[in-house]
Amino acid sequence: MEPSVVKVLLVTEDKNDYGLIQVLLSEIETATFNLEWVTTASAALGQMPQNHHQVYLVDYRLGGLELLHAAIAQGCRGPIILLIHPGDQTIDVAAFGAIAVDILIKGRIEASLLERAIRYGRQHTHTLTALHESESKLGGILNSLMDVVWSLSATTLEVLYISPAVQRVYGRSEAEFFCQSSSLA
């Protein structure tokens, strides 16, 4: 079986980073990589929302959180792996949990670490995509039911969801039901 081709976009100003990543990717035997390179945040924003790449390796110092937030807001759906500099204490790693799937420290990147980050990042993105598709299907089913379906918080009994059928059954909109749910008893 021939290894798959994984398109990677590297976002960094540093030509040495490009050379190193190119060498490390060539050492990975589980896939073949097609590496593209952009050197500015604006070029990255021109590429990332198009989702033509399966993985994005982004130098934190080239746009930081603003670049990542903008790329995601404009539609980037692929895994973003953040490249940081050794000793860069200004980065709150926890802040990247929902944005970057992994963080690699420049100067300490090995082929095995890069391969793992790419593999796990792609799997994470695949899992999130499947979850969103399932949620969308479930929402469509719940919204089409003729019966009222609701979900309550197990601890507070707060209404978390109520189906649109509440309008037909109770004569109240979903918003009214949330505001006045205690008066329906």
Tab-separated table of N, CA and C in Angstrom, residues 76-149:
chain	number	residue	atom	x	y	z
A	76	CYS	N	-10.743	28.262	8.417
A	76	CYS	CA	-9.721	27.214	8.479
A	76	CYS	C	-10.216	26.085	9.371
A	77	ARG	N	-10.224	24.867	8.846
A	77	ARG	CA	-10.728	23.722	9.598
A	77	ARG	C	-9.668	22.653	9.853
A	78	GLY	N	-8.486	22.827	9.305
A	78	GLY	CA	-7.435	21.832	9.494
A	78	GLY	C	-6.724	22.000	10.819
A	79	PRO	N	-5.983	20.973	11.243
A	79	PRO	CA	-5.251	21.071	12.501
A	79	PRO	C	-4.105	22.071	12.395
A	80	ILE	N	-3.972	22.889	13.429
A	80	ILE	CA	-2.902	23.879	13.500
A	80	ILE	C	-1.930	23.427	14.581
A	81	ILE	N	-0.672	23.267	14.183
A	81	ILE	CA	0.391	22.915	15.122
A	81	ILE	C	1.254	24.158	15.277
A	82	LEU	N	1.378	24.610	16.491
A	82	LEU	CA	2.083	25.844	16.786
A	82	LEU	C	3.563	25.561	17.012
A	83	LEU	N	4.411	26.360	16.380
A	83	LEU	CA	5.854	26.266	16.576
A	83	LEU	C	6.275	27.433	17.457
A	84	ILE	N	6.864	27.120	18.614
A	84	ILE	CA	7.296	28.180	19.522
A	84	ILE	C	8.805	28.115	19.700
A	85	HIS	N	9.371	29.204	20.184
A	85	HIS	CA	10.808	29.284	20.408
A	85	HIS	C	11.144	28.810	21.820
A	86	PRO	N	12.309	28.193	22.005
A	86	PRO	CA	12.692	27.741	23.349
A	86	PRO	C	12.696	28.912	24.329
A	87	GLY	N	12.176	28.676	25.505
A	87	GLY	CA	12.190	29.698	26.541
A	87	GLY	C	11.197	30.813	26.346
A	88	ASP	N	10.304	30.670	25.382
A	88	ASP	CA	9.309	31.723	25.156
A	88	ASP	C	8.229	31.610	26.223
A	89	GLN	N	8.414	32.340	27.314
A	89	GLN	CA	7.520	32.247	28.464
A	89	GLN	C	6.280	33.115	28.318
A	90	THR	N	6.157	33.860	27.236
A	90	THR	CA	5.004	34.746	27.080
A	90	THR	C	3.761	34.015	26.603
A	91	ILE	N	3.927	32.764	26.253
A	91	ILE	CA	2.807	32.023	25.681
A	91	ILE	C	2.076	31.263	26.774
A	92	ASP	N	0.791	31.481	26.862
A	92	ASP	CA	-0.035	30.717	27.783
A	92	ASP	C	-0.500	29.476	27.038
A	93	VAL	N	0.156	28.366	27.304
A	93	VAL	CA	-0.112	27.128	26.581
A	93	VAL	C	-1.578	26.733	26.679
A	94	ALA	N	-2.192	26.961	27.818
A	94	ALA	CA	-3.595	26.583	27.990
A	94	ALA	C	-4.504	27.332	27.027
A	95	ALA	N	-4.109	28.532	26.637
A	95	ALA	CA	-4.934	29.331	25.733
A	95	ALA	C	-5.012	28.716	24.344
A	96	PHE	N	-4.089	27.834	24.022
A	96	PHE	CA	-4.067	27.261	22.685
A	96	PHE	C	-4.852	25.960	22.570
A	97	GLY	N	-5.400	25.474	23.672
A	97	GLY	CA	-6.103	24.201	23.644
A	97	GLY	C	-7.196	24.116	22.606
A	98	ALA	N	-7.950	25.173	22.450
A	98	ALA	CA	-9.058	25.153	21.499
A	98	ALA	C	-8.633	25.626	20.118
A	99	ILE	N	-7.404	26.117	19.995
A	99	ILE	CA	-6.953	26.682	18.726
A	99	ILE	C	-5.943	25.760	18.054
A	100	ALA	N	-4.859	25.484	18.744
A	100	ALA	CA	-3.811	24.624	18.200
A	100	ALA	C	-3.962	23.222	18.776
A	101	VAL	N	-3.734	22.219	17.937
A	101	VAL	CA	-3.851	20.845	18.415
A	101	VAL	C	-2.577	20.372	19.096
A	102	ASP	N	-1.469	21.067	18.845
A	102	ASP	CA	-0.213	20.703	19.489
A	102	ASP	C	0.735	21.887	19.427
A	103	ILE	N	1.751	21.830	20.267
A	103	ILE	CA	2.784	22.858	20.300
A	103	ILE	C	4.125	22.144	20.242
A	104	LEU	N	4.972	22.554	19.300
A	104	LEU	CA	6.313	21.999	19.182
A	104	LEU	C	7.321	23.117	19.423
A	105	ILE	N	8.399	22.791	20.138
A	105	ILE	CA	9.418	23.785	20.469
A	105	ILE	C	10.512	23.733	19.415
A	106	LYS	N	10.746	24.877	18.767
A	106	LYS	CA	11.791	24.957	17.752
A	106	LYS	C	13.130	24.576	18.375
A	107	GLY	N	13.928	23.865	17.622
A	107	GLY	CA	15.221	23.421	18.118
A	107	GLY	C	15.143	22.083	18.825
A	108	ARG	N	13.938	21.654	19.148
A	108	ARG	CA	13.754	20.358	19.819
A	108	ARG	C	12.841	19.434	19.011
A	109	ILE	N	12.551	19.829	17.794
A	109	ILE	CA	11.648	19.034	16.953
A	109	ILE	C	12.436	17.913	16.294
A	110	GLU	N	11.924	16.716	16.426
A	110	GLU	CA	12.477	15.539	15.761
A	110	GLU	C	11.400	14.988	14.834
A	111	ALA	N	11.806	14.173	13.890
A	111	ALA	CA	10.853	13.606	12.934
A	111	ALA	C	9.741	12.847	13.648
A	112	SER	N	10.085	12.092	14.687
A	112	SER	CA	9.061	11.305	15.387
A	112	SER	C	8.050	12.206	16.097
A	113	LEU	N	8.506	13.314	16.679
A	113	LEU	CA	7.588	14.258	17.332
A	113	LEU	C	6.688	14.942	16.310
A	114	LEU	N	7.271	15.325	15.193
A	114	LEU	CA	6.498	15.985	14.141
A	114	LEU	C	5.466	15.021	13.562
A	115	GLU	N	5.882	13.784	13.331
A	115	GLU	CA	4.957	12.781	12.785
A	115	GLU	C	3.792	12.546	13.743
A	116	ARG	N	4.079	12.433	15.030
A	116	ARG	CA	3.029	12.217	16.027
A	116	ARG	C	2.083	13.408	16.084
A	117	ALA	N	2.627	14.611	16.071
A	117	ALA	CA	1.789	15.813	16.122
A	117	ALA	C	0.872	15.887	14.903
A	118	ILE	N	1.407	15.572	13.740
A	118	ILE	CA	0.602	15.595	12.514
A	118	ILE	C	-0.464	14.503	12.560
A	119	ARG	N	-0.079	13.301	12.942
A	119	ARG	CA	-1.032	12.181	12.988
A	119	ARG	C	-2.155	12.456	13.982
A	120	TYR	N	-1.798	12.860	15.198
A	120	TYR	CA	-2.812	13.140	16.214
A	120	TYR	C	-3.654	14.353	15.838
A	121	GLY	N	-3.031	15.350	15.247
A	121	GLY	CA	-3.779	16.532	14.819
A	121	GLY	C	-4.810	16.199	13.759
A	122	ARG	N	-4.424	15.387	12.795
A	122	ARG	CA	-5.368	14.983	11.753
A	122	ARG	C	-6.498	14.141	12.330
A	123	GLN	N	-6.168	13.243	13.264
A	123	GLN	CA	-7.202	12.421	13.895
A	123	GLN	C	-8.144	13.287	14.718
A	124	HIS	N	-7.599	14.253	15.446
A	124	HIS	CA	-8.410	15.175	16.250
A	124	HIS	C	-9.391	15.939	15.356
A	125	THR	N	-8.901	16.437	14.238
A	125	THR	CA	-9.753	17.178	13.310
A	125	THR	C	-10.823	16.271	12.716
A	126	HIS	N	-10.451	15.046	12.371
A	126	HIS	CA	-11.425	14.083	11.839
A	126	HIS	C	-12.519	13.805	12.872
A	127	THR	N	-12.124	13.630	14.126
A	127	THR	CA	-13.085	13.365	15.200
A	127	THR	C	-14.024	14.548	15.400
A	128	LEU	N	-13.481	15.762	15.402
A	128	LEU	CA	-14.327	16.956	15.561
A	128	LEU	C	-15.301	17.112	14.402
A	129	THR	N	-14.838	16.830	13.192
A	129	THR	CA	-15.712	16.919	12.021
A	129	THR	C	-16.855	15.915	12.139
A	130	ALA	N	-16.542	14.691	12.538
A	130	ALA	CA	-17.589	13.674	12.717
A	130	ALA	C	-18.561	14.084	13.815
A	131	LEU	N	-18.062	14.669	14.889
A	131	LEU	CA	-18.920	15.131	15.977
A	131	LEU	C	-19.867	16.222	15.495
A	132	HIS	N	-19.341	17.197	14.745
A	132	HIS	CA	-20.193	18.275	14.231
A	132	HIS	C	-21.259	17.738	13.276
A	133	GLU	N	-20.885	16.766	12.447
A	133	GLU	CA	-21.859	16.165	11.538
A	133	GLU	C	-22.950	15.436	12.315
A	134	SER	N	-22.573	14.712	13.358
A	134	SER	CA	-23.560	14.007	14.191
A	134	SER	C	-24.481	14.981	14.899
A	135	GLU	N	-23.913	16.062	15.438
A	135	GLU	CA	-24.734	17.074	16.107
A	135	GLU	C	-25.719	17.705	15.130
A	136	SER	N	-25.263	17.952	13.916
A	136	SER	CA	-26.133	18.545	12.905
A	136	SER	C	-27.280	17.601	12.546
A	137	LYS	N	-26.969	16.319	12.366
A	137	LYS	CA	-28.013	15.334	12.064
A	137	LYS	C	-29.005	15.219	13.213
A	138	LEU	N	-28.502	15.150	14.431
A	138	LEU	CA	-29.373	15.057	15.599
A	138	LEU	C	-30.256	16.293	15.706
A	139	GLY	N	-29.675	17.466	15.474
A	139	GLY	CA	-30.464	18.700	15.505
A	139	GLY	C	-31.573	18.677	14.474
A	140	GLY	N	-31.281	18.186	13.281
A	140	GLY	CA	-32.303	18.084	12.245
A	140	GLY	C	-33.426	17.141	12.637
A	141	ILE	N	-33.064	16.024	13.238
A	141	ILE	CA	-34.078	15.059	13.687
A	141	ILE	C	-34.938	15.669	14.787
A	142	LEU	N	-34.294	16.245	15.798
A	142	LEU	CA	-35.043	16.828	16.917
A	142	LEU	C	-35.953	17.966	16.460
A	143	ASN	N	-35.479	18.767	15.528
A	143	ASN	CA	-36.278	19.896	15.045
A	143	ASN	C	-37.464	19.459	14.199
A	144	SER	N	-37.419	18.252	13.654
A	144	SER	CA	-38.521	17.791	12.809
A	144	SER	C	-39.562	16.964	13.571
A	145	LEU	N	-39.300	16.639	14.814
A	145	LEU	CA	-40.249	15.838	15.593
A	145	LEU	C	-41.529	16.614	15.891
A	146	MET	N	-42.629	15.896	15.966
A	146	MET	CA	-43.911	16.513	16.309
A	146	MET	C	-44.090	16.610	17.826
A	147	ASP	N	-43.332	15.837	18.577
A	147	ASP	CA	-43.418	15.854	20.039
A	147	ASP	C	-42.384	16.816	20.612
A	148	VAL	N	-42.670	17.308	21.803
A	148	VAL	CA	-41.717	18.173	22.493
A	148	VAL	C	-40.628	17.304	23.112
A	149	VAL	N	-39.406	17.661	22.843
A	149	VAL	CA	-38.250	16.989	23.425
A	149	VAL	C	-37.426	18.061	24.111
